[in-house]
PDB file of C-alpha atoms in Angstrom:
ATOM      1  CA  MET D   1      11.000 -41.960   6.852  1.00  0.00           C
ATOM      2  CA  ARG D   2      11.874 -38.737   7.560  1.00  0.00           C
ATOM      3  CA  ASN D   3      15.360 -37.318   7.442  1.00  0.00           C
ATOM      4  CA  ASN D   4      16.173 -35.027  10.630  1.00  0.00           C
ATOM      5  CA  TRP D   5      18.643 -33.570   9.218  1.00  0.00           C
ATOM      6  CA  HIS D   6      19.017 -30.281   8.597  1.00  0.00           C
ATOM      7  CA  SER D   7      20.329 -28.010   5.155  1.00  0.00           C
ATOM      8  CA  ILE D   8      21.389 -24.315   5.468  1.00  0.00           C
ATOM      9  CA  ARG D   9      20.880 -24.396   1.788  1.00  0.00           C
ATOM     10  CA  GLU D  10      17.454 -26.138   1.493  1.00  0.00           C
ATOM     11  CA  TYR D  11      16.428 -22.796   3.350  1.00  0.00           C
ATOM     12  CA  GLU D  12      17.728 -20.771   1.772  1.00  0.00           C
ATOM     13  CA  ALA D  13      16.246 -21.726  -1.547  1.00  0.00           C
ATOM     14  CA  LEU D  14      12.948 -21.985   0.514  1.00  0.00           C
ATOM     15  CA  ARG D  15      13.419 -18.850   1.056  1.00  0.00           C
ATOM     16  CA  ALA D  16      14.538 -17.619  -1.827  1.00  0.00           C
ATOM     17  CA  VAL D  17      11.921 -18.805  -4.080  1.00  0.00           C
ATOM     18  CA  ILE D  18       9.142 -17.322  -1.535  1.00  0.00           C
ATOM     19  CA  THR D  19      11.150 -14.602  -1.962  1.00  0.00           C
ATOM     20  CA  SER D  20      11.028 -13.793  -6.516  1.00  0.00           C
ATOM     21  CA  GLY D  21       7.784 -16.903  -6.313  1.00  0.00           C
ATOM     22  CA  THR D  22      10.613 -18.235  -9.268  1.00  0.00           C
ATOM     23  CA  THR D  23      13.428 -20.480  -9.904  1.00  0.00           C
ATOM     24  CA  ASN D  24      15.396 -18.713 -11.904  1.00  0.00           C
ATOM     25  CA  GLY D  25      14.894 -15.291  -9.520  1.00  0.00           C
ATOM     26  CA  ALA D  26      16.300 -17.173  -6.085  1.00  0.00           C
ATOM     27  CA  ALA D  27      19.589 -18.134  -8.595  1.00  0.00           C
ATOM     28  CA  ARG D  28      19.973 -14.685  -8.860  1.00  0.00           C
ATOM     29  CA  LEU D  29      19.481 -13.929  -5.214  1.00  0.00           C
ATOM     30  CA  LEU D  30      21.864 -16.565  -4.822  1.00  0.00           C
ATOM     31  CA  GLY D  31      24.100 -16.759  -6.973  1.00  0.00           C
ATOM     32  CA  ILE D  32      23.548 -20.465  -8.233  1.00  0.00           C
ATOM     33  CA  SER D  33      22.405 -21.689 -10.072  1.00  0.00           C
ATOM     34  CA  GLN D  34      18.774 -22.723 -11.571  1.00  0.00           C
ATOM     35  CA  PRO D  35      18.602 -26.274 -11.839  1.00  0.00           C
ATOM     36  CA  SER D  36      20.408 -26.208  -8.237  1.00  0.00           C
ATOM     37  CA  VAL D  37      17.602 -24.098  -6.913  1.00  0.00           C
ATOM     38  CA  SER D  38      15.566 -26.512  -8.188  1.00  0.00           C
ATOM     39  CA  ARG D  39      17.999 -29.098  -7.027  1.00  0.00           C
ATOM     40  CA  ALA D  40      17.359 -28.099  -2.900  1.00  0.00           C
ATOM     41  CA  VAL D  41      13.278 -26.876  -2.910  1.00  0.00           C
ATOM     42  CA  SER D  42      12.507 -30.915  -4.065  1.00  0.00           C
ATOM     43  CA  GLN D  43      15.497 -32.258  -1.610  1.00  0.00           C
ATOM     44  CA  LEU D  44      13.599 -30.160   0.894  1.00  0.00           C
ATOM     45  CA  GLU D  45      10.156 -31.559   0.723  1.00  0.00           C
ATOM     46  CA  ALA D  46      11.436 -35.255   0.186  1.00  0.00           C
ATOM     47  CA  ARG D  47      13.241 -35.204   2.967  1.00  0.00           C
ATOM     48  CA  LEU D  48       9.451 -32.808   4.949  1.00  0.00           C
ATOM     49  CA  ASP D  49       7.310 -35.669   2.591  1.00  0.00           C
ATOM     50  CA  VAL D  50       5.498 -31.965   1.969  1.00  0.00           C
ATOM     51  CA  VAL D  51       4.941 -30.116  -0.927  1.00  0.00           C
ATOM     52  CA  LEU D  52       6.077 -26.674  -0.648  1.00  0.00           C
ATOM     53  CA  PHE D  53       5.456 -24.405  -3.831  1.00  0.00           C
ATOM     54  CA  GLU D  54       1.802 -24.945  -7.171  1.00  0.00           C
ATOM     55  CA  ARG D  55       3.022 -23.984 -10.406  1.00  0.00           C
ATOM     56  CA  ARG D  56       0.298 -21.304 -11.000  1.00  0.00           C
ATOM     57  CA  GLY D  57       0.542 -19.147 -14.328  1.00  0.00           C
ATOM     58  CA  GLY D  58       4.385 -19.339 -14.854  1.00  0.00           C
ATOM     59  CA  ARG D  59       5.704 -18.633 -11.003  1.00  0.00           C
ATOM     60  CA  LEU D  60       5.263 -20.425  -8.001  1.00  0.00           C
ATOM     61  CA  ARG D  61       2.613 -19.978  -5.359  1.00  0.00           C
ATOM     62  CA  PRO D  62       4.237 -21.005  -1.826  1.00  0.00           C
ATOM     63  CA  THR D  63       1.926 -23.773   0.078  1.00  0.00           C
ATOM     64  CA  ALA D  64       0.380 -22.600   3.327  1.00  0.00           C
ATOM     65  CA  GLU D  65       3.441 -25.731   5.207  1.00  0.00           C
ATOM     66  CA  ALA D  66       5.662 -23.439   3.192  1.00  0.00           C
ATOM     67  CA  LEU D  67       4.970 -19.843   5.237  1.00  0.00           C
ATOM     68  CA  ARG D  68       4.901 -22.112   8.378  1.00  0.00           C
ATOM     69  CA  LEU D  69       8.325 -23.079   8.069  1.00  0.00           C
ATOM     70  CA  ASN D  70       9.321 -19.825   6.070  1.00  0.00           C
ATOM     71  CA  ALA D  71       8.689 -18.180   9.835  1.00  0.00           C
ATOM     72  CA  GLN D  72       9.783 -20.796  12.588  1.00  0.00           C
ATOM     73  CA  LEU D  73      14.171 -20.172  10.025  1.00  0.00           C
ATOM     74  CA  ASP D  74      13.660 -16.759  11.286  1.00  0.00           C
ATOM     75  CA  ARG D  75      15.295 -17.371  13.726  1.00  0.00           C
ATOM     76  CA  LEU D  76      18.339 -19.544  12.205  1.00  0.00           C
ATOM     77  CA  PHE D  77      19.088 -17.075  10.039  1.00  0.00           C
ATOM     78  CA  ASP D  78      19.616 -14.635  12.428  1.00  0.00           C
ATOM     79  CA  ALA D  79      21.300 -17.163  15.063  1.00  0.00           C
ATOM     80  CA  ILE D  80      23.637 -17.534  11.390  1.00  0.00           C
ATOM     81  CA  SER D  81      23.191 -12.547  10.730  1.00  0.00           C
ATOM     82  CA  LEU D  82      25.214 -12.574  14.234  1.00  0.00           C
ATOM     83  CA  ILE D  83      27.123 -15.673  14.032  1.00  0.00           C
ATOM     84  CA  ASN D  84      29.307 -13.709  10.742  1.00  0.00           C
ATOM     85  CA  GLY D  85      29.011 -10.319  13.111  1.00  0.00           C
ATOM     86  CA  ALA D  86      25.479  -8.996  12.036  1.00  0.00           C
ATOM     87  CA  ASP D  87      23.035  -7.755  14.796  1.00  0.00           C
ATOM     88  CA  PRO D  88      19.210  -8.205  13.226  1.00  0.00           C
ATOM     89  CA  ASP D  89      17.734  -5.983  15.175  1.00  0.00           C
ATOM     90  CA  ASP D  90      19.645  -3.259  14.131  1.00  0.00           C
ATOM     91  CA  PRO D  91      17.960  -1.210  12.289  1.00  0.00           C
ATOM     92  CA  GLY D  92      21.089   0.089  10.655  1.00  0.00           C
ATOM     93  CA  THR D  93      22.095  -3.373   9.221  1.00  0.00           C
ATOM     94  CA  HIS D  94      18.148  -3.185   7.117  1.00  0.00           C
ATOM     95  CA  PRO D  95      17.611  -0.250   5.327  1.00  0.00           C
ATOM     96  CA  LEU D  96      13.306   0.081   5.639  1.00  0.00           C
ATOM     97  CA  ARG D  97      12.228   0.886   1.832  1.00  0.00           C
ATOM     98  CA  LEU D  98       8.622   1.690   1.561  1.00  0.00           C
ATOM     99  CA  ALA D  99       6.199   2.598  -2.225  1.00  0.00           C
ATOM    100  CA  ALA D 100       3.467   4.673  -2.590  1.00  0.00           C
ATOM    101  CA  PRO D 101       1.402   6.948  -5.752  1.00  0.00           C
ATOM    102  CA  PRO D 102       2.184  10.632  -6.105  1.00  0.00           C
ATOM    103  CA  SER D 103      -1.016  11.187  -4.138  1.00  0.00           C
ATOM    104  CA  LEU D 104       0.763   9.466  -0.621  1.00  0.00           C
ATOM    105  CA  SER D 105       4.183  10.117  -0.862  1.00  0.00           C
ATOM    106  CA  ASP D 106       3.960  14.188   0.287  1.00  0.00           C
ATOM    107  CA  LEU D 107       2.164  12.168   3.512  1.00  0.00           C
ATOM    108  CA  VAL D 108       4.556   9.232   3.273  1.00  0.00           C
ATOM    109  CA  GLY D 109       7.748  11.128   2.816  1.00  0.00           C
ATOM    110  CA  SER D 110       6.729  13.919   6.263  1.00  0.00           C
ATOM    111  CA  CYS D 111       6.267  10.670   8.584  1.00  0.00           C
ATOM    112  CA  MET D 112       9.645   9.085   7.107  1.00  0.00           C
ATOM    113  CA  ALA D 113      11.291  13.048   7.558  1.00  0.00           C
ATOM    114  CA  SER D 114       9.983  13.165  11.888  1.00  0.00           C
ATOM    115  CA  PHE D 115      10.114   9.176  11.680  1.00  0.00           C
ATOM    116  CA  MET D 116      13.865   9.377  11.328  1.00  0.00           C
ATOM    117  CA  LYS D 117      14.469  12.111  13.481  1.00  0.00           C
ATOM    118  CA  LEU D 118      13.046   9.163  16.352  1.00  0.00           C
ATOM    119  CA  HIS D 119      15.805   6.386  15.282  1.00  0.00           C
ATOM    120  CA  PRO D 120      17.542   8.036  13.409  1.00  0.00           C
ATOM    121  CA  SER D 121      20.594   5.294  12.372  1.00  0.00           C
ATOM    122  CA  GLN D 122      17.278   3.939  10.747  1.00  0.00           C
ATOM    123  CA  PRO D 123      17.897   4.018   6.684  1.00  0.00           C
ATOM    124  CA  MET D 124      15.359   4.651   4.387  1.00  0.00           C
ATOM    125  CA  SER D 125      14.006   4.887   0.970  1.00  0.00           C
ATOM    126  CA  LEU D 126      10.862   6.047  -0.557  1.00  0.00           C
ATOM    127  CA  GLU D 127       9.781   4.883  -4.816  1.00  0.00           C
ATOM    128  CA  THR D 128       7.144   6.650  -6.210  1.00  0.00           C
ATOM    129  CA  CYS D 129       4.989   4.138  -8.492  1.00  0.00           C
ATOM    130  CA  THR D 130       0.831   3.235  -9.239  1.00  0.00           C
ATOM    131  CA  SER D 131      -1.209   0.920  -7.432  1.00  0.00           C
ATOM    132  CA  ASN D 132      -0.502  -1.989 -10.018  1.00  0.00           C
ATOM    133  CA  GLY D 133       3.319  -1.387  -9.858  1.00  0.00           C
ATOM    134  CA  LEU D 134       2.965  -1.176  -6.373  1.00  0.00           C
ATOM    135  CA  VAL D 135       0.807  -5.136  -6.652  1.00  0.00           C
ATOM    136  CA  SER D 136       5.398  -6.361  -8.168  1.00  0.00           C
ATOM    137  CA  ARG D 137       7.232  -4.449  -5.799  1.00  0.00           C
ATOM    138  CA  LEU D 138       5.576  -6.073  -3.094  1.00  0.00           C
ATOM    139  CA  VAL D 139       5.731  -9.871  -4.550  1.00  0.00           C
ATOM    140  CA  ASP D 140       9.164  -8.754  -6.695  1.00  0.00           C
ATOM    141  CA  ASP D 141      10.552  -8.743  -2.538  1.00  0.00           C
ATOM    142  CA  ALA D 142      11.577  -4.527  -3.440  1.00  0.00           C
ATOM    143  CA  VAL D 143       9.677  -3.190  -1.152  1.00  0.00           C
ATOM    144  CA  ASP D 144       8.462  -3.567   2.568  1.00  0.00           C
ATOM    145  CA  LEU D 145       5.685  -1.893   2.604  1.00  0.00           C
ATOM    146  CA  GLY D 146       2.806  -0.039   0.631  1.00  0.00           C
ATOM    147  CA  PHE D 147       1.098   2.968   0.276  1.00  0.00           C
ATOM    148  CA  THR D 148      -2.628   3.137  -1.310  1.00  0.00           C
ATOM    149  CA  HIS D 149      -6.177   4.523  -2.529  1.00  0.00           C
ATOM    150  CA  ALA D 150      -7.283   1.753  -3.943  1.00  0.00           C
ATOM    151  CA  ASP D 151      -8.506  -2.148  -3.255  1.00  0.00           C
ATOM    152  CA  LEU D 152      -6.209  -4.061  -4.264  1.00  0.00           C
ATOM    153  CA  THR D 153      -6.827  -7.780  -4.239  1.00  0.00           C
ATOM    154  CA  HIS D 154      -3.401  -9.811  -5.031  1.00  0.00           C
ATOM    155  CA  SER D 155      -3.020 -13.282  -2.831  1.00  0.00           C
ATOM    156  CA  ALA D 156       0.989 -12.373  -2.287  1.00  0.00           C
ATOM    157  CA  MET D 157      -0.582  -8.486  -0.730  1.00  0.00           C
ATOM    158  CA  GLU D 158      -3.044  -8.270   1.654  1.00  0.00           C
ATOM    159  CA  LEU D 159      -4.347  -4.207   2.554  1.00  0.00           C
ATOM    160  CA  ILE D 160      -4.543  -2.867   6.721  1.00  0.00           C
ATOM    161  CA  PRO D 161      -6.828   0.369   6.137  1.00  0.00           C
ATOM    162  CA  PHE D 162      -5.633   3.311   8.432  1.00  0.00           C
ATOM    163  CA  GLN D 163      -7.452   6.194   6.793  1.00  0.00           C
ATOM    164  CA  GLU D 164     -11.159   6.340   5.886  1.00  0.00           C
ATOM    165  CA  SER D 165     -12.043   9.539   3.627  1.00  0.00           C
ATOM    166  CA  GLU D 166     -15.015  10.907   1.881  1.00  0.00           C
ATOM    167  CA  ALA D 167     -15.580  12.040  -1.153  1.00  0.00           C
ATOM    168  CA  VAL D 168     -14.991  16.044  -1.703  1.00  0.00           C
ATOM    169  CA  CYS D 169     -16.042  18.102  -4.793  1.00  0.00           C
ATOM    170  CA  VAL D 170     -13.588  21.260  -4.749  1.00  0.00           C
ATOM    171  CA  MET D 171     -13.196  24.960  -6.582  1.00  0.00           C
ATOM    172  CA  PRO D 172     -11.374  27.217  -7.111  1.00  0.00           C
ATOM    173  CA  ARG D 173     -12.301  30.311  -4.513  1.00  0.00           C
ATOM    174  CA  GLY D 174     -15.533  32.477  -5.955  1.00  0.00           C
ATOM    175  CA  HIS D 175     -16.663  29.127  -8.093  1.00  0.00           C
ATOM    176  CA  PRO D 176     -20.317  30.160  -8.655  1.00  0.00           C
ATOM    177  CA  LEU D 177     -21.889  26.686  -6.726  1.00  0.00           C
ATOM    178  CA  ALA D 178     -19.473  27.526  -3.774  1.00  0.00           C
ATOM    179  CA  VAL D 179     -22.692  28.889  -2.199  1.00  0.00           C
ATOM    180  CA  HIS D 180     -23.736  25.503  -2.046  1.00  0.00           C
ATOM    181  CA  ASP D 181     -23.132  23.815   1.058  1.00  0.00           C
ATOM    182  CA  VAL D 182     -22.684  19.810   0.139  1.00  0.00           C
ATOM    183  CA  ILE D 183     -22.342  19.355  -3.298  1.00  0.00           C
ATOM    184  CA  THR D 184     -25.171  16.697  -5.492  1.00  0.00           C
ATOM    185  CA  PRO D 185     -24.549  15.370  -9.331  1.00  0.00           C
ATOM    186  CA  ASP D 186     -27.012  17.249 -10.251  1.00  0.00           C
ATOM    187  CA  LEU D 187     -25.385  20.411  -9.417  1.00  0.00           C
ATOM    188  CA  LEU D 188     -22.627  19.366 -11.779  1.00  0.00           C
ATOM    189  CA  ASP D 189     -25.326  19.201 -15.036  1.00  0.00           C
ATOM    190  CA  GLY D 190     -22.421  21.112 -17.475  1.00  0.00           C
ATOM    191  CA  GLN D 191     -19.762  22.648 -15.345  1.00  0.00           C
ATOM    192  CA  ASN D 192     -16.041  22.228 -16.343  1.00  0.00           C
ATOM    193  CA  PHE D 193     -15.335  19.216 -14.955  1.00  0.00           C
ATOM    194  CA  ILE D 194     -11.960  17.280 -13.911  1.00  0.00           C
ATOM    195  CA  SER D 195     -12.192  12.861 -14.031  1.00  0.00           C
ATOM    196  CA  ILE D 196      -9.685  11.171 -13.173  1.00  0.00           C
ATOM    197  CA  LEU D 197      -8.416   8.794 -15.286  1.00  0.00           C
ATOM    198  CA  ARG D 198     -10.622   5.687 -16.792  1.00  0.00           C
ATOM    199  CA  ARG D 199      -8.391   3.181 -14.727  1.00  0.00           C
ATOM    200  CA  HIS D 200      -9.757   4.062 -11.015  1.00  0.00           C
ATOM    201  CA  ILE D 201     -12.003   2.378 -10.030  1.00  0.00           C
ATOM    202  CA  VAL D 202     -13.379   6.155  -8.553  1.00  0.00           C
ATOM    203  CA  ARG D 203     -13.631   6.939 -12.299  1.00  0.00           C
ATOM    204  CA  SER D 204     -16.941   4.532 -13.088  1.00  0.00           C
ATOM    205  CA  ARG D 205     -18.221   4.928  -9.329  1.00  0.00           C
ATOM    206  CA  LEU D 206     -18.845   8.648 -10.275  1.00  0.00           C
ATOM    207  CA  ASP D 207     -19.602   8.709 -14.229  1.00  0.00           C
ATOM    208  CA  ARG D 208     -22.426   5.652 -12.273  1.00  0.00           C
ATOM    209  CA  LEU D 209     -23.655   7.773 -10.285  1.00  0.00           C
ATOM    210  CA  PHE D 210     -23.883  10.938 -13.275  1.00  0.00           C
ATOM    211  CA  SER D 211     -25.778   8.655 -15.480  1.00  0.00           C
ATOM    212  CA  GLU D 212     -28.246   7.416 -13.131  1.00  0.00           C
ATOM    213  CA  ALA D 213     -28.876  10.879 -12.243  1.00  0.00           C
ATOM    214  CA  GLY D 214     -29.290  11.475 -15.672  1.00  0.00           C
ATOM    215  CA  VAL D 215     -26.620  14.127 -16.133  1.00  0.00           C
ATOM    216  CA  ALA D 216     -23.981  15.024 -18.512  1.00  0.00           C
ATOM    217  CA  PRO D 217     -21.036  17.416 -16.567  1.00  0.00           C
ATOM    218  CA  LYS D 218     -18.332  19.141 -18.569  1.00  0.00           C
ATOM    219  CA  ARG D 219     -14.798  17.593 -18.991  1.00  0.00           C
ATOM    220  CA  VAL D 220     -12.924  19.339 -19.660  1.00  0.00           C
ATOM    221  CA  ALA D 221      -9.807  17.807 -17.974  1.00  0.00           C
ATOM    222  CA  GLU D 222      -8.583  13.680 -17.236  1.00  0.00           C
ATOM    223  CA  VAL D 223      -5.735  13.222 -15.015  1.00  0.00           C
ATOM    224  CA  ALA D 224      -3.977   9.765 -12.925  1.00  0.00           C
ATOM    225  CA  THR D 225      -4.162  11.912  -9.441  1.00  0.00           C
ATOM    226  CA  GLY D 226      -5.961  13.840  -7.255  1.00  0.00           C
ATOM    227  CA  LEU D 227      -3.259  16.141  -7.510  1.00  0.00           C
ATOM    228  CA  SER D 228      -3.473  16.828 -10.384  1.00  0.00           C
ATOM    229  CA  ALA D 229      -6.438  17.843 -10.283  1.00  0.00           C
ATOM    230  CA  VAL D 230      -6.656  20.129  -7.170  1.00  0.00           C
ATOM    231  CA  THR D 231      -4.188  21.440  -9.551  1.00  0.00           C
ATOM    232  CA  LEU D 232      -6.550  22.430 -12.732  1.00  0.00           C
ATOM    233  CA  ALA D 233      -9.716  23.035  -9.798  1.00  0.00           C
ATOM    234  CA  ARG D 234      -7.027  26.015  -7.890  1.00  0.00           C
ATOM    235  CA  ALA D 235      -6.085  27.190 -12.353  1.00  0.00           C
ATOM    236  CA  GLY D 236      -9.359  27.345 -12.765  1.00  0.00           C
ATOM    237  CA  SER D 237     -10.022  24.521 -15.390  1.00  0.00           C
ATOM    238  CA  GLY D 238     -12.940  23.531 -13.382  1.00  0.00           C
ATOM    239  CA  VAL D 239     -13.904  21.018 -10.499  1.00  0.00           C
ATOM    240  CA  THR D 240     -13.424  17.300  -9.356  1.00  0.00           C
ATOM    241  CA  VAL D 241     -14.756  14.946  -7.126  1.00  0.00           C
ATOM    242  CA  ILE D 242     -12.062  13.823  -5.182  1.00  0.00           C
ATOM    243  CA  CYS D 243     -10.489  12.392  -1.525  1.00  0.00           C
ATOM    244  CA  PRO D 244      -9.724  14.824   0.258  1.00  0.00           C
ATOM    245  CA  PHE D 245      -6.670  12.560   2.481  1.00  0.00           C
ATOM    246  CA  PRO D 246      -4.189  13.121   2.028  1.00  0.00           C
ATOM    247  CA  VAL D 247      -4.358  16.078  -0.537  1.00  0.00           C
ATOM    248  CA  LEU D 248      -5.884  18.367   0.780  1.00  0.00           C
ATOM    249  CA  ARG D 249      -5.303  20.583   3.635  1.00  0.00           C
ATOM    250  CA  ALA D 250      -8.154  22.336   5.664  1.00  0.00           C
ATOM    251  CA  ASP D 251      -5.602  25.334   5.843  1.00  0.00           C
ATOM    252  CA  ASP D 252      -5.834  25.912   2.025  1.00  0.00           C
ATOM    253  CA  PRO D 253      -6.810  29.691   0.772  1.00  0.00           C
ATOM    254  CA  THR D 254      -7.267  29.198  -2.666  1.00  0.00           C
ATOM    255  CA  LEU D 255      -9.806  26.535  -2.898  1.00  0.00           C
ATOM    256  CA  THR D 256     -13.140  26.296  -1.648  1.00  0.00           C
ATOM    257  CA  ILE D 257     -14.142  22.644  -0.595  1.00  0.00           C
ATOM    258  CA  ARG D 258     -18.312  20.773  -0.061  1.00  0.00           C
ATOM    259  CA  PRO D 259     -19.062  17.881   0.857  1.00  0.00           C
ATOM    260  CA  PHE D 260     -20.284  15.336  -1.989  1.00  0.00           C
ATOM    261  CA  LEU D 261     -23.207  13.124  -2.197  1.00  0.00           C
ATOM    262  CA  PRO D 262     -24.150  10.270  -2.331  1.00  0.00           C
ATOM    263  CA  ARG D 263     -21.775   9.722  -0.094  1.00  0.00           C
ATOM    264  CA  PHE D 264     -19.115   6.873  -0.614  1.00  0.00           C
ATOM    265  CA  VAL D 265     -15.384   6.302   1.384  1.00  0.00           C
ATOM    266  CA  TYR D 266     -11.981   5.922  -0.206  1.00  0.00           C
ATOM    267  CA  ARG D 267      -9.710   3.739   2.798  1.00  0.00           C
ATOM    268  CA  THR D 268      -6.617   4.401   2.961  1.00  0.00           C
ATOM    269  CA  SER D 269      -3.975   1.646   3.891  1.00  0.00           C
ATOM    270  CA  PHE D 270       0.020  -0.267   4.163  1.00  0.00           C
ATOM    271  CA  ALA D 271       0.031  -2.755   2.172  1.00  0.00           C
ATOM    272  CA  VAL D 272       1.780  -5.355   2.908  1.00  0.00           C
ATOM    273  CA  SER D 273       3.081  -9.221   2.080  1.00  0.00           C
ATOM    274  CA  THR D 274       1.455 -12.487   2.857  1.00  0.00           C
ATOM    275  CA  VAL D 275       4.535 -14.335   2.233  1.00  0.00           C
ATOM    276  CA  ARG D 276       7.036 -12.475   4.276  1.00  0.00           C
ATOM    277  CA  PRO D 277       6.599 -11.321   6.989  1.00  0.00           C
ATOM    278  CA  LEU D 278       6.676  -8.048   8.272  1.00  0.00           C
ATOM    279  CA  THR D 279       9.738  -6.460   9.857  1.00  0.00           C
ATOM    280  CA  LYS D 280       9.699  -4.996  13.393  1.00  0.00           C
ATOM    281  CA  THR D 281      10.906  -1.809  11.883  1.00  0.00           C
ATOM    282  CA  ALA D 282       7.833  -1.764   9.380  1.00  0.00           C
ATOM    283  CA  ARG D 283       5.467  -2.225  11.811  1.00  0.00           C
ATOM    284  CA  ALA D 284       6.672   0.280  13.668  1.00  0.00           C
ATOM    285  CA  PHE D 285       7.215   2.596  10.958  1.00  0.00           C
ATOM    286  CA  MET D 286       3.137   1.598  11.007  1.00  0.00           C
ATOM    287  CA  ARG D 287       2.097   3.051  14.068  1.00  0.00           C
ATOM    288  CA  HIS D 288       4.100   5.910  13.070  1.00  0.00           C
ATOM    289  CA  VAL D 289       2.371   6.873  11.090  1.00  0.00           C
ATOM    290  CA  LYS D 290      -0.959   6.021  12.174  1.00  0.00           C
ATOM    291  CA  MET D 291      -0.317   8.583  15.466  1.00  0.00           C
ATOM    292  CA  SER D 292       0.868  11.343  12.992  1.00  0.00           C
ATOM    293  CA  ILE D 293      -2.365  12.121  11.473  1.00  0.00           C
ATOM    294  CA  ARG D 294      -4.567  11.371  14.866  1.00  0.00           C
ATOM    295  CA  SER D 295      -2.021  13.347  16.509  1.00  0.00           C
ATOM    296  CA  ASP D 296      -1.962  16.943  12.932  1.00  0.00           C
ATOM    297  CA  PRO D 297      -5.550  18.176  12.422  1.00  0.00           C
ATOM    298  CA  ALA D 298      -4.627  19.426   9.876  1.00  0.00           C
ATOM    299  CA  TRP D 299      -4.616  16.061   7.776  1.00  0.00           C
ATOM    300  CA  HIS D 300      -8.177  15.265   9.236  1.00  0.00           C
ATOM    301  CA  GLY D 301     -10.098  18.893   9.310  1.00  0.00           C
ATOM    302  CA  ILE D 302     -11.146  18.862   6.028  1.00  0.00           C
ATOM    303  CA  VAL D 303     -14.683  20.656   5.066  1.00  0.00           C
ATOM    304  CA  THR D 304     -16.673  18.256   8.006  1.00  0.00           C
ATOM    305  CA  GLU D 305     -15.558  15.143  10.667  1.00  0.00           C
ATOM    306  CA  ARG D 306     -16.412  13.285   8.991  1.00  0.00           C
ATOM    307  CA  SER D 307     -15.089  13.570   5.395  1.00  0.00           C
ATOM    308  CA  THR D 308     -11.655  12.707   7.150  1.00  0.00           C
ATOM    309  CA  ARG D 309     -11.112  10.094  10.375  1.00  0.00           C
ATOM    310  CA  PRO D 310      -8.896   6.478  11.170  1.00  0.00           C
ATOM    311  CA  VAL D 311      -9.770   3.648  11.584  1.00  0.00           C
ATOM    312  CA  VAL D 312      -9.996   2.465  14.914  1.00  0.00           C
ATOM    313  CA  GLU D 313      -8.898  -1.052  14.505  1.00  0.00           C
ATOM    314  CA  GLU D 314      -4.952  -2.271  15.141  1.00  0.00           C
ATOM    315  CA  ARG D 315      -3.245  -4.028  13.320  1.00  0.00           C
ATOM    316  CA  ALA D 316       0.122  -2.889  14.288  1.00  0.00           C
TER     317      ALA D 316
END
């Protein structure tokens, strides 16, 4: 039979396990022992007569019932914060923690600067990490909001696209290929070519295109980011095919940029947790990023109007 009494410690344990994914991690967050966390969760499950977690791959995955209960607890813990003298809606009490790959860090940093002018009391942080690192940072509750070009999949993370971009070919000014309005795989046969590393999905897509066309660009360098590829192209090392957003600016006088066909699309997305609700500040920053991109044509004026464009769908 269901009991009607409530235990704050049980609810704290629930939230901590959802956040960390393990009872050991929850124990560290709460400053108590791992058996105490396990006991609190077991007592809560028994009291509510529901299963709150399933064990998969060494981690505890919250069930739908656990996530619904966690969402309902927001008001309770906000009330406790008020009793303890902290306003949960005061931006100064909750730093906004962001993470992005190097290719997006300039964009995110620029948006942070303009956001802080509008909200001077809002503390913020930005760390640079790989796409795989972004997943782990979200799962571990080390960041509130991430940014990525990659099509990542993880049950604890959701991608919300906010920009679509078509691949472009980048070369130094005065390069012989600049006489062409559009670059196709056959034009790159034998050309010095700067590739993205094999671990990136775009590399496999390009390799497949070149193979199907029967061409073999001369690979002179492999790099981890589009930013590095552009640096080498600017120095005359070769040409590259990359996502133009937001690495390339429309007013760069050192480069020639041409559309690449056959076209393929990159999606730039917000990465958010599926086990923790977005904070009001995170939602506000997402809206600010989209408005900043739309108001600055230099972010999306590369080559043609079709090269980069905002995603119309509003999710934040």
